[in-house]
Coordinates of C-alpha atoms in Angstrom, one line a residue:
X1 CA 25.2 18.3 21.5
X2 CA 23.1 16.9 19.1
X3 CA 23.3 18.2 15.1
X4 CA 21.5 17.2 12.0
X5 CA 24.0 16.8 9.3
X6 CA 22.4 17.0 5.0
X7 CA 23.7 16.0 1.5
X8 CA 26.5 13.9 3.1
X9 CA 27.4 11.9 -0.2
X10 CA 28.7 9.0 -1.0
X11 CA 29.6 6.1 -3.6
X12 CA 27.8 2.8 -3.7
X13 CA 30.9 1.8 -2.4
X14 CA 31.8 3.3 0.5
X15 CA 30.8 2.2 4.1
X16 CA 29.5 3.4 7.4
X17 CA 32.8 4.5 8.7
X18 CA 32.9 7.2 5.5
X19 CA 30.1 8.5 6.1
X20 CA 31.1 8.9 9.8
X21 CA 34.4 10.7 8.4
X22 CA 32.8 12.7 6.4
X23 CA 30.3 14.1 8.7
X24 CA 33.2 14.7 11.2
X25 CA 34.8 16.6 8.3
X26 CA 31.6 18.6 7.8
X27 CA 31.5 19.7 11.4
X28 CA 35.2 19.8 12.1
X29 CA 35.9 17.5 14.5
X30 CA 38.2 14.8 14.8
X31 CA 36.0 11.8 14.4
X32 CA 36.7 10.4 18.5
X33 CA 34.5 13.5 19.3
X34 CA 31.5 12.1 17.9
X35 CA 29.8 10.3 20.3
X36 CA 27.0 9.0 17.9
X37 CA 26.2 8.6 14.5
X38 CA 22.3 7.7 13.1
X39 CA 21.4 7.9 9.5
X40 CA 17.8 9.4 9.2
X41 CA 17.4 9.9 5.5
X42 CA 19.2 8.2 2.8
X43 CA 18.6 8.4 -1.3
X44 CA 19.6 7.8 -4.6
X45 CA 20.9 10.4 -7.2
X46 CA 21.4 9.1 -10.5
X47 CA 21.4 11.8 -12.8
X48 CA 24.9 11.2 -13.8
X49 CA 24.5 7.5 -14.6
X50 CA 26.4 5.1 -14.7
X51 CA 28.0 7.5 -11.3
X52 CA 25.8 7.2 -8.9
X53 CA 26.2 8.6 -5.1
X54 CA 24.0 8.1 -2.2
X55 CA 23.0 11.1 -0.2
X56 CA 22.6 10.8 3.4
X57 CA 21.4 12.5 6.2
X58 CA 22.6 12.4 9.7
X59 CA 22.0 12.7 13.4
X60 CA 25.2 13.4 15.2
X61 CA 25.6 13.6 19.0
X62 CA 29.3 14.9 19.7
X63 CA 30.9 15.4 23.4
X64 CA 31.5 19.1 22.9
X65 CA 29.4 21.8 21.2
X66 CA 30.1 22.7 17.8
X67 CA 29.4 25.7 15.6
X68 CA 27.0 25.9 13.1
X69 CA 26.3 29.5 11.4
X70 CA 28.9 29.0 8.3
X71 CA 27.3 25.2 6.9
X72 CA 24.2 25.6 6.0
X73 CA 24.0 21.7 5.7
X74 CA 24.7 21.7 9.7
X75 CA 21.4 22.2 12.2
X76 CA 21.1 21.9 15.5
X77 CA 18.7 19.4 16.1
X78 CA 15.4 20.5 18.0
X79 CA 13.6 17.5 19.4
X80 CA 9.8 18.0 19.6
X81 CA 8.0 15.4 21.5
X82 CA 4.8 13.9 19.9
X83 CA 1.9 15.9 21.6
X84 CA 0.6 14.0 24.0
X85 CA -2.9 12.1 23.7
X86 CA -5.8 14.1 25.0
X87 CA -8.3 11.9 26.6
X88 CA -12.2 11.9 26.6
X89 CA -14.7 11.3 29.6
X90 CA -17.7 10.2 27.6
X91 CA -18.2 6.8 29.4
X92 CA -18.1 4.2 27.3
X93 CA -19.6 0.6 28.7
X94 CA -19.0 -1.6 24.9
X95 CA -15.7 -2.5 23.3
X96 CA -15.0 -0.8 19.8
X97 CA -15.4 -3.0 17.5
X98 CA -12.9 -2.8 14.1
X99 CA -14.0 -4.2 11.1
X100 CA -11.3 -5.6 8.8
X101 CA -7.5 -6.2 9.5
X102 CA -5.6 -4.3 6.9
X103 CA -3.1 -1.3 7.8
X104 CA -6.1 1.0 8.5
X105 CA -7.9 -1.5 11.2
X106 CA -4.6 -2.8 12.4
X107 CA -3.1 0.3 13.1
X108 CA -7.0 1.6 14.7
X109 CA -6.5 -1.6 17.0
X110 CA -3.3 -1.3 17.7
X111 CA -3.5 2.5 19.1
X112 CA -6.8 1.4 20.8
X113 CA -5.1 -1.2 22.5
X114 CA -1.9 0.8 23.4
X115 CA -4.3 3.1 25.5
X116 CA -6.8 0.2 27.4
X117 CA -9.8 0.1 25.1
X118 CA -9.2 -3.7 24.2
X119 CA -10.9 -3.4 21.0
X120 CA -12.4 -6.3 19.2
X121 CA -11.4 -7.2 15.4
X122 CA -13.6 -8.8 13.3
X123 CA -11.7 -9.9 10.1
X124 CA -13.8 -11.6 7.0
X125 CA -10.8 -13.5 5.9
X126 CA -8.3 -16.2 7.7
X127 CA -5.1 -15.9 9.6
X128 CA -1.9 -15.4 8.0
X129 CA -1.0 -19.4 7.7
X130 CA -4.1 -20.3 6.3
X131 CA -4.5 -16.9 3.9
X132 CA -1.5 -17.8 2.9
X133 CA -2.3 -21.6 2.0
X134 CA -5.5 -20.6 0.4
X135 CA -3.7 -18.0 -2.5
X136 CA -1.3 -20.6 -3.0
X137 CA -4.4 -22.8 -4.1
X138 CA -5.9 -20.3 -6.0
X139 CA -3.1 -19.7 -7.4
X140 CA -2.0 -23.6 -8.8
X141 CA -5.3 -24.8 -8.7
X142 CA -7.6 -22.2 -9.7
X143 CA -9.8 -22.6 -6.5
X144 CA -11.2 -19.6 -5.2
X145 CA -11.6 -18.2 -1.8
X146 CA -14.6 -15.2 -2.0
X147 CA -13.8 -14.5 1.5
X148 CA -9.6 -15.2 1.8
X149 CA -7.5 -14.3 -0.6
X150 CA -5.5 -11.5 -1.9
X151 CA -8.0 -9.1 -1.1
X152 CA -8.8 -10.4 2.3
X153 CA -7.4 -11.8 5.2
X154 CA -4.6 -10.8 7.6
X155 CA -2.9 -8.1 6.8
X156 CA -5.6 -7.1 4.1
X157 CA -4.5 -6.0 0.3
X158 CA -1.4 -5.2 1.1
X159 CA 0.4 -8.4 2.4
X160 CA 0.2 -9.6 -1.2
X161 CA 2.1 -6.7 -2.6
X162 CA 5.3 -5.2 -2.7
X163 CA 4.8 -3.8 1.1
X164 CA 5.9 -0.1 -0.3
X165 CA 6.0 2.3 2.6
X166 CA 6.2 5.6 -0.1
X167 CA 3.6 8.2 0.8
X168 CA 2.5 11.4 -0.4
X169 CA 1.1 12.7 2.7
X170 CA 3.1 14.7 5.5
X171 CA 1.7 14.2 8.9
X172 CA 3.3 13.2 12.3
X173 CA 1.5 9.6 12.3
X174 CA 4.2 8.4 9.7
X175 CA 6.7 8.1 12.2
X176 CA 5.0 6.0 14.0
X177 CA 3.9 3.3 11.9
X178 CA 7.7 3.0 10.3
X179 CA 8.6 2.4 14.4
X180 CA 5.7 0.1 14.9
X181 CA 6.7 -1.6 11.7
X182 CA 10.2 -1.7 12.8
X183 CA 9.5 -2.6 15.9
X184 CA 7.3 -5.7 14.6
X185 CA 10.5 -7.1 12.7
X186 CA 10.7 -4.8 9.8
X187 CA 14.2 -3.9 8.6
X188 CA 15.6 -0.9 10.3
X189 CA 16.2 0.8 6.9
X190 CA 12.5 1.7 6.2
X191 CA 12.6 3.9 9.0
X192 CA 15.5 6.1 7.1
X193 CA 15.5 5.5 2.9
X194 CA 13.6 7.3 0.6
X195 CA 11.8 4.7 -0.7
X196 CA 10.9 2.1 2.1
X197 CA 9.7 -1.0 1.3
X198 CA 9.4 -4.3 3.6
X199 CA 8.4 -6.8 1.2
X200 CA 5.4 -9.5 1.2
X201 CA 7.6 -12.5 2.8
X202 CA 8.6 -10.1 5.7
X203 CA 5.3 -8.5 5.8
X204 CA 3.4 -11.3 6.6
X205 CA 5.6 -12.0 9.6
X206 CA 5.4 -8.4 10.6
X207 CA 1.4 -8.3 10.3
X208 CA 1.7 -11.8 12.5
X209 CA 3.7 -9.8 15.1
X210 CA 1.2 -6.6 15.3
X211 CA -1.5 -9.0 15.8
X212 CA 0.0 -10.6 18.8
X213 CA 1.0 -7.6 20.6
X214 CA -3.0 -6.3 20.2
X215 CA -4.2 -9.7 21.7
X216 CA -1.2 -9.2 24.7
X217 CA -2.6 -5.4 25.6
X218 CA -6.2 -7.0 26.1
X219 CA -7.9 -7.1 22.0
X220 CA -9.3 -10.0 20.5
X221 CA -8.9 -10.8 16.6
X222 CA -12.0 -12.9 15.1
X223 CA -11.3 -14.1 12.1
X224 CA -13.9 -15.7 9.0
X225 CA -16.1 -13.3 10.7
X226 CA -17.5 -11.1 7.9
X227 CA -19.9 -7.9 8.6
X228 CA -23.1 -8.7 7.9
X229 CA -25.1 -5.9 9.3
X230 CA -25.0 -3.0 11.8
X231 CA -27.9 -2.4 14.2
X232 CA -28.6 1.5 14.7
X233 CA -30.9 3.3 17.3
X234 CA -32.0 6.6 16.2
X235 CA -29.0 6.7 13.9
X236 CA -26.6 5.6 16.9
X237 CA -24.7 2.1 16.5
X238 CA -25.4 -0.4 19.0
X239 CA -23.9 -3.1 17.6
X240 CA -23.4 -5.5 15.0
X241 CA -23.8 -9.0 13.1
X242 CA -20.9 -11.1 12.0
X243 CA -21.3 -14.2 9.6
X244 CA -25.8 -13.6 9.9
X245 CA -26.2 -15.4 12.9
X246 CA -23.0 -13.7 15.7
X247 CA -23.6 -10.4 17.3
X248 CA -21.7 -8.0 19.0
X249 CA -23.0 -5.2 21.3
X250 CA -21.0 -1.9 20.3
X251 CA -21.5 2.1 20.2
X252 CA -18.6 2.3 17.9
X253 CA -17.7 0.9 14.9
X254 CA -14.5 1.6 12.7
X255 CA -15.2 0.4 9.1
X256 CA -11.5 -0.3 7.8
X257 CA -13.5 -3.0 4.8
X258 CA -10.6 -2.4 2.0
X259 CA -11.3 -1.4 -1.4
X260 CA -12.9 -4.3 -2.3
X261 CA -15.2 -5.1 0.2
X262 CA -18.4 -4.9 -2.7
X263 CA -21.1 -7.0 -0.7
X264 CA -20.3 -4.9 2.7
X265 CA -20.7 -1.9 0.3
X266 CA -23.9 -3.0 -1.2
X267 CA -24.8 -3.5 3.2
X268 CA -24.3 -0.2 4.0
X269 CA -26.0 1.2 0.9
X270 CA -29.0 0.0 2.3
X271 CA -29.1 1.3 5.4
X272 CA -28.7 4.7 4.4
X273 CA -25.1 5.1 4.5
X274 CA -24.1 8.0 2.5
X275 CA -22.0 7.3 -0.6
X276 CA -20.2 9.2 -3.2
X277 CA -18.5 7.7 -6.3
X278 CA -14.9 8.8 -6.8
X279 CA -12.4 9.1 -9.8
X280 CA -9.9 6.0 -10.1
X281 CA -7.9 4.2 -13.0
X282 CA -7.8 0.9 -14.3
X283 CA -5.5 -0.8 -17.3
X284 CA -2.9 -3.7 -17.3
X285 CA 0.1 -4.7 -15.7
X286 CA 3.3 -4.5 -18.2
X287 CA 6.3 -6.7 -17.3
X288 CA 9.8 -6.1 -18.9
X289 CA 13.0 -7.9 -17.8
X290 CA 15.0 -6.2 -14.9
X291 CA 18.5 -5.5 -16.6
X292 CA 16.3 -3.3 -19.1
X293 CA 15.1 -1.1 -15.9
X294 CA 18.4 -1.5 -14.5
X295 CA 20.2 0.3 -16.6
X296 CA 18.0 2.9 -17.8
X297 CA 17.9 4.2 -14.2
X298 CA 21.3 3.2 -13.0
X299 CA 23.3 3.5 -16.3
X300 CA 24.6 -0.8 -15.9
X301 CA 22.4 -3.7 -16.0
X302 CA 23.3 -5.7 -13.0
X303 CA 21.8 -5.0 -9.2
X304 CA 23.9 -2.8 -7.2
X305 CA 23.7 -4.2 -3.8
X306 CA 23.3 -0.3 -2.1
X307 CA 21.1 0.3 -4.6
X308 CA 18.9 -2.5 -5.4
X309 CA 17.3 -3.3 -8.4
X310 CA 15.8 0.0 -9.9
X311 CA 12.2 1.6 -10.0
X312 CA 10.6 4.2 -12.4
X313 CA 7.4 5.9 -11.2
X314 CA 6.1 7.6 -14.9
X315 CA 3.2 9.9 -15.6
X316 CA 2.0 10.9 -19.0
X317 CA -0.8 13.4 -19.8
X318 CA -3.3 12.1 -22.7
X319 CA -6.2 15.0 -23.6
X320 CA -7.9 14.7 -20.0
X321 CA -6.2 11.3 -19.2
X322 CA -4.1 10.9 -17.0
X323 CA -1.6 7.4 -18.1
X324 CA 0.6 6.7 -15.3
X325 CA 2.7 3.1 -13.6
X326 CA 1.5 2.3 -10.0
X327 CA 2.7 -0.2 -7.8
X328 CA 5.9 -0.7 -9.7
X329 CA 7.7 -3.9 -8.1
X330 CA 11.1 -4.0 -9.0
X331 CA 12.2 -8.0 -9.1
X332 CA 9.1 -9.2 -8.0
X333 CA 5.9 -10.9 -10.3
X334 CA 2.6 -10.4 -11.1
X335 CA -0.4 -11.9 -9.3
X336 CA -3.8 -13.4 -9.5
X337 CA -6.0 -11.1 -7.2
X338 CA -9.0 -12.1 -8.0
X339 CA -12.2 -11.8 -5.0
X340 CA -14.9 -12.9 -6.5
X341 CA -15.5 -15.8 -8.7
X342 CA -15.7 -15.8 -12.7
X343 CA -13.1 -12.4 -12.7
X344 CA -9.6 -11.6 -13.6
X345 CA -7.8 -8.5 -11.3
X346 CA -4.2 -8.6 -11.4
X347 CA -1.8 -7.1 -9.2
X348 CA 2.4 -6.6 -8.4
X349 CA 4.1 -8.6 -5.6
X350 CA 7.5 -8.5 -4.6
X351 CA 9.8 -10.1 -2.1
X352 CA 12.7 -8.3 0.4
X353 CA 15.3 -9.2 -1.9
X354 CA 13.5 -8.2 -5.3
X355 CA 15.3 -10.9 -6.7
X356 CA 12.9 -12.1 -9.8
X357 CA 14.0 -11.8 -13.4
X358 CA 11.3 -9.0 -14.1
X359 CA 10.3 -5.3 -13.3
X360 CA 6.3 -5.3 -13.2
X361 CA 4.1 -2.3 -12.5
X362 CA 0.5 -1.3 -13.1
X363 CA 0.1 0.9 -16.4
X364 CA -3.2 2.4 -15.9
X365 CA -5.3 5.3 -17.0
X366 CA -7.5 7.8 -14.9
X367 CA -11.6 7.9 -15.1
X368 CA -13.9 9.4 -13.7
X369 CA -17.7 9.3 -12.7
X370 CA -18.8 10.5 -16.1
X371 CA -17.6 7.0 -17.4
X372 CA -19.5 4.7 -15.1
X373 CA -22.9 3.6 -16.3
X374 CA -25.3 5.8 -14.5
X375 CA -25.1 7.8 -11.2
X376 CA -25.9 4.8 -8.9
X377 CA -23.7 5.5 -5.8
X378 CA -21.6 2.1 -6.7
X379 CA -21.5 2.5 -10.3
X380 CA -17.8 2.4 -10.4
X381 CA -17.9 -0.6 -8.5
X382 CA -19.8 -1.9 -11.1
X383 CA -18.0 -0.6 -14.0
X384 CA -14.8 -2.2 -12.4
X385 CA -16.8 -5.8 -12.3
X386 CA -17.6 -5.3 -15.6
X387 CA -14.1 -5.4 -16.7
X388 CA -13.3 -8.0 -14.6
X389 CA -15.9 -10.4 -15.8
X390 CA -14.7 -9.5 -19.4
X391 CA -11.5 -10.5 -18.9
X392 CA -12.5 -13.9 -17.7
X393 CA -14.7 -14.2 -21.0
X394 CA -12.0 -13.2 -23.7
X395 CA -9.3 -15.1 -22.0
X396 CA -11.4 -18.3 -21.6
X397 CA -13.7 -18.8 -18.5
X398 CA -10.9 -20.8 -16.8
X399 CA -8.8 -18.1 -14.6
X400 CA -6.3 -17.5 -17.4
X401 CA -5.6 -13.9 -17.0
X402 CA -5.5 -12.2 -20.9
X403 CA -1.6 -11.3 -21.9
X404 CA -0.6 -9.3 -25.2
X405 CA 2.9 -8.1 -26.0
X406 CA 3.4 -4.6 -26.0
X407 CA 4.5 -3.9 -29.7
X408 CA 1.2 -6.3 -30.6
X409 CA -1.3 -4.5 -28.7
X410 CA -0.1 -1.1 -30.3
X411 CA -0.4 -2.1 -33.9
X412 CA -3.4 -4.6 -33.2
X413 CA -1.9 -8.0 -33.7
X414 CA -2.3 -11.4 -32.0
X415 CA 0.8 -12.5 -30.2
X416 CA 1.7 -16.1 -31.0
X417 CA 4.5 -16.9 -28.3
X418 CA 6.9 -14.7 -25.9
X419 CA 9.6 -13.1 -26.6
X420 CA 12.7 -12.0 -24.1
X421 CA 10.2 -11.6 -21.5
X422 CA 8.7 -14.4 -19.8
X423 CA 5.8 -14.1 -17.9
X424 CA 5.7 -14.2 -14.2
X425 CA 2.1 -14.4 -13.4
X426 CA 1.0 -16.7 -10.5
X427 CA -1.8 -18.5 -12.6
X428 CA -2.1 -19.2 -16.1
X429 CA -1.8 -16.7 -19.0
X430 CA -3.9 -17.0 -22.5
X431 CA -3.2 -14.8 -25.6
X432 CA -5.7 -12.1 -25.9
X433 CA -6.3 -8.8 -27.7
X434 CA -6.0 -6.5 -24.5
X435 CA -8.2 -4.1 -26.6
X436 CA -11.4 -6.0 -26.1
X437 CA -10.4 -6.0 -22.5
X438 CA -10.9 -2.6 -21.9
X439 CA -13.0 0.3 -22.8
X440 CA -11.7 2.4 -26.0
X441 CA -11.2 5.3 -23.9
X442 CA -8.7 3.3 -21.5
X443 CA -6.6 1.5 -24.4
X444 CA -5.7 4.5 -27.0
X445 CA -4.4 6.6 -24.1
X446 CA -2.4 3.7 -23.2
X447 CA -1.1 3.3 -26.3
X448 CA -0.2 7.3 -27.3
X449 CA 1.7 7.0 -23.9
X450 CA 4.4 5.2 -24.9
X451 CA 6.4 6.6 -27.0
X452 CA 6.7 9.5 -24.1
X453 CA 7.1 6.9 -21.3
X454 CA 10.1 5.5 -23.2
X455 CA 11.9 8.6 -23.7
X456 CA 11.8 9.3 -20.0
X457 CA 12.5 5.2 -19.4
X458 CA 14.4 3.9 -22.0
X459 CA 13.2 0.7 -23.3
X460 CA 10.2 1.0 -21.7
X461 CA 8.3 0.7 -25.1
X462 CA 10.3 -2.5 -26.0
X463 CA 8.0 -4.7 -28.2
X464 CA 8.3 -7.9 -26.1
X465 CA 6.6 -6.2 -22.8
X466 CA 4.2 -8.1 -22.0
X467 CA 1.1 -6.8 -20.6
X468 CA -1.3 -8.8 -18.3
X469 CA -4.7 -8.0 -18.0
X470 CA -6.9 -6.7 -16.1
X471 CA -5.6 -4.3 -13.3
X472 CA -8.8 -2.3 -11.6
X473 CA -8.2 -2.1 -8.0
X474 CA -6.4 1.0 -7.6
X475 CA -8.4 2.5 -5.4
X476 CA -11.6 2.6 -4.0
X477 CA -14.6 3.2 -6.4
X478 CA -16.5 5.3 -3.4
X479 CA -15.9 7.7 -0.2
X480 CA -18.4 7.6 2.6
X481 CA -18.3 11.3 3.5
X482 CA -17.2 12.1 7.1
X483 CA -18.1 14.8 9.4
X484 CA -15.5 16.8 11.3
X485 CA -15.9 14.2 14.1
X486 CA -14.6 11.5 11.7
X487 CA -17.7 9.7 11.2
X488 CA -19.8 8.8 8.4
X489 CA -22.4 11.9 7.8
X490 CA -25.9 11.2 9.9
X491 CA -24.7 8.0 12.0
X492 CA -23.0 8.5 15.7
X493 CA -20.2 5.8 16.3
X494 CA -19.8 4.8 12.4
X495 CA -16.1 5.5 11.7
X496 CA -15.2 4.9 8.2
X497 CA -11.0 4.3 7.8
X498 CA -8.8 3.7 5.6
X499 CA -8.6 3.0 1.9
X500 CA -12.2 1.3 1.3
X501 CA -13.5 4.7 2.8
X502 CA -11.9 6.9 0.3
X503 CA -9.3 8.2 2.6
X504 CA -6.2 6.8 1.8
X505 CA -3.8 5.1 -1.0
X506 CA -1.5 2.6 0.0
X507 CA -0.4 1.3 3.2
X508 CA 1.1 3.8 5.1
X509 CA -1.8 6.7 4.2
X510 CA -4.5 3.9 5.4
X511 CA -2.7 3.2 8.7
X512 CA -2.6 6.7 9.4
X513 CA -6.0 7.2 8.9
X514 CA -6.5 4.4 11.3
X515 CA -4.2 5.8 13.8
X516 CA -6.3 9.3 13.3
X517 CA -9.6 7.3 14.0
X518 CA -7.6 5.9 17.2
X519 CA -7.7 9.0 18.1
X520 CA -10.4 10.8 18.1
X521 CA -12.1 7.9 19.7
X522 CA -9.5 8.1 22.5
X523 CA -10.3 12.2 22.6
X524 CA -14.2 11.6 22.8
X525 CA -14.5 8.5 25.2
X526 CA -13.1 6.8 28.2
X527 CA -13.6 3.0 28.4
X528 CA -15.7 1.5 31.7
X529 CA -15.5 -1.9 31.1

């Protein structure tokens, strides 16, 4: 008999075999009689800091049947079985053809290849050796990569990042990529604690792994092979160009580009490919040291192994602005992200461990279409260049990325020299007024904020923050509208995935939307080749 067992909790100190005793207790059993014991769910209460428990949820398989009506924490557990994959019998003579290797094309390719459709992956960036070689240059030496870096390559954005698995979407497909992570060398506790996370230095092995297994079920990964067109008959794709000169002969393409994908944008403006601009926020990221995160969550200043270092996620409501943290990386740094030359974007990285001496997170602000200059379709992609370029300027035209402390920017004074913080940024740092970095409407919100953000954090508002300029890649500036059919409005075979299209926010929401794409193609077509 199988049984799901809730709100089993614990100390940070107690072990496996408690919670094994206590769910026996729960049940009433002596513990022999439990013939399994899988924790599916575990988080973190700390609302009576510095006490915290853990609260755990369980899948018990005992060797007798146990009742159940008087616990209310006790179910019976009802397996469901994934619905099975309904197949298409359009013929289809061409391979699919995936553009970009992020979570949303990786995922697309992987569920492609899972089912015989040997897809072909054209990536504008390197392999995960050389990406990686290529940062680190960037990084030390200020030599930039417009088509590998943080933005693009292997794994896309999200290699370079703290690998958080958090969603706010429910849907079925989650399961799946925590396995297929999992599966690919993840740790097996993303697949059960409240807040997964992998971490960049296991990602990038993970992402090597995924790849691997496509190319062993029959697809083929071409990388520094950039979109450089799409050939369309009668609105229909037929295939494509890679690099101006390579071509591929397709009926189906799955545009998994990434946020910040600008020229392919600016490609698929002109033929005709339908755009919309989209709300998204921009602002800085604001370091302060660990122990101060530590214990305004956890209620002590040192790491709790169980625990971890801690996190905050904060929102704050300014007039019709929205001033919220995103991408908070608990012990990690903050990097240069930069994908295009003569700009500043920062972004937060950390490791498995978390281990660095600061707490970093984007502190951003919401806009919308009304701010952009004009109703150009990519007007907020040129609104977030604009900021980015600016940045460069003020902090001195040499990839120094601009940095203010906290208690300066508020009461507009220059910052001379660091304080308790020390900044963790991957390139170089000049002293800036973050002000001129950013438009008016972005910077007094931000600074209203946080006096409310360090009531709900405490020391959140210390003076000696520092805050690194400029982050604007939250999101994607646009959505390319899809039909019900999942492809972009007026075009047959154009499949637009993932974050760059406007239809997801992190990595687990992008690989879903992938995995959707998978789908439908899988539902429409059956491969001939």
């Amino acid at each position: 008999m199988k049984l799901v067992i809730n709100n089993i909790r614990t100390s940070v100190d107690d072990d496996f075999e408690y919670i094994k005793h206590q769910a026996a207790k729960k049940i009433k059993i002596a513990i022999n009689e439990i013939k399994s014991i899988k924790i599916t769910k575990e988080s973190i209460d700390a609302r009576r800091k510095p006490n915290i428990t853990l609260v755990y949820t369980v899948l018990v398989e005992t060797y007798s049947r146990v009742k159940t009506s008087s616990n209310s924490d006790i179910t019976v557990f009802d397996e469901i079985p994934s619905p099975p994959l309904s197949r298409g019998n359009i013929p289809l003579d061409k391979k699919p053809v995936i553009v970009g290797f992020g979570p949303a094309g990786m995922f697309a390719a992987l569920i492609l290849a899972q089912n015989g459709y040997k897809p072909i992956v054209i990536e504008r960036g390197e392999s995960m050796k050389k990406r990686t070689e290529l940062v680190d240059l960037f990084w030390k030496e200020n030599k930039l990569s417009e088509e590998t870096n943080v933005q693009f390559g292997e794994g896309g954005a999200g290699t370079f990042s703290d690998g958080k698995l958090t969603t706010r979407i429910n849907d079925r497909r989650c399961n799946k990529v925590l396995e297929e992570f999992f599966n690919n060398g993840a740790h097996e506790e993303i697949l059960y604690k409240n807040k997964p996370h992998i971490g960049t230095d296991v990602l990038k092995n993970v992402v090597v792994s995924m790849r691997k297994r496509i190319e062993e079920l029959g697809g083929t990964i071409l990388f520094n092979s950039k979109l450089t067109d799409i050939d369309f008959k009668s609105s229909s794709v037929q295939g494509i160009k890679y690099n101006d000169t390579q071509t591929i002969d397709t009926n189906i393409v799955v545009l998994s580009i990434g946020h910040s994908a600008r020229d392919t944008f600016e490609m698929l403006l002109s033929k005709d490919i339908q755009f919309i601009q989209k709300p998204f926020s921009i602002g800085v990221r604001i370091e302060h040291p660990q122990e101060i995160i530590n214990m305004a969550q956890f209620g002590q200043p040192h790491v709790i192994p169980k625990l971890g270092p801690a996190d905050y996620q904060l929102f704050q409501k300014i007039g019709n602005r929205t001033v919220y943290s995103f991408c908070m990386c608990p012990g990690g740094i903050v990097v240069a992200s930069a994908s295009e030359h003569e700009s500043i974007v920062t972004n937060g990285m950390s490791e498995y461990k978390r281990d660095r001496d600061n707490a970093n997170s984007a502190l951003v602000v919401s806009v919308e279409p009304g701010d952009f200059e004009g109703s150009h379709p990519l007007a907020g992609m040129y609104f977030q260049r604009k900021w980015e370029r600016l940045a460069y300027e003020i902090a001195g035209c040499n990839y120094s990325a601009p940095v203010q402390l906290l208690g300066d920017f508020i009461n507009g004074s220059s910052s001379k020299a660091f304080g308790v913080v020390k900044p963790s940024y991957t390139g170089n740092t000049a002293f800036c007024d973050i002000n001129r970095c950013l438009p008016g409407f972005v910077t007094s919100p931000m600074k209203e904020s946080i006096n409310a953000l360090d009531k709900k954090v405490s020391g959140f508002g210390m003076a000696d923050a520092i805050l690194t300029g400029v982050e604007t890649r939250t999101s994607s500036p646009v959505r390319i509208p899809r039909s019900d059919s999942l492809e972009a409005i007026g075009f047959k075979g154009l499949y637009p995935a993932g974050e760059g299209a406007g239809y997801a926010g992190g990595i687990v929401s992008a690989a879903v939307d992938g995995i959707r794409i998978a789908e439908e193609i899988i539902g429409k077509y059956i491969p001939q080749y």
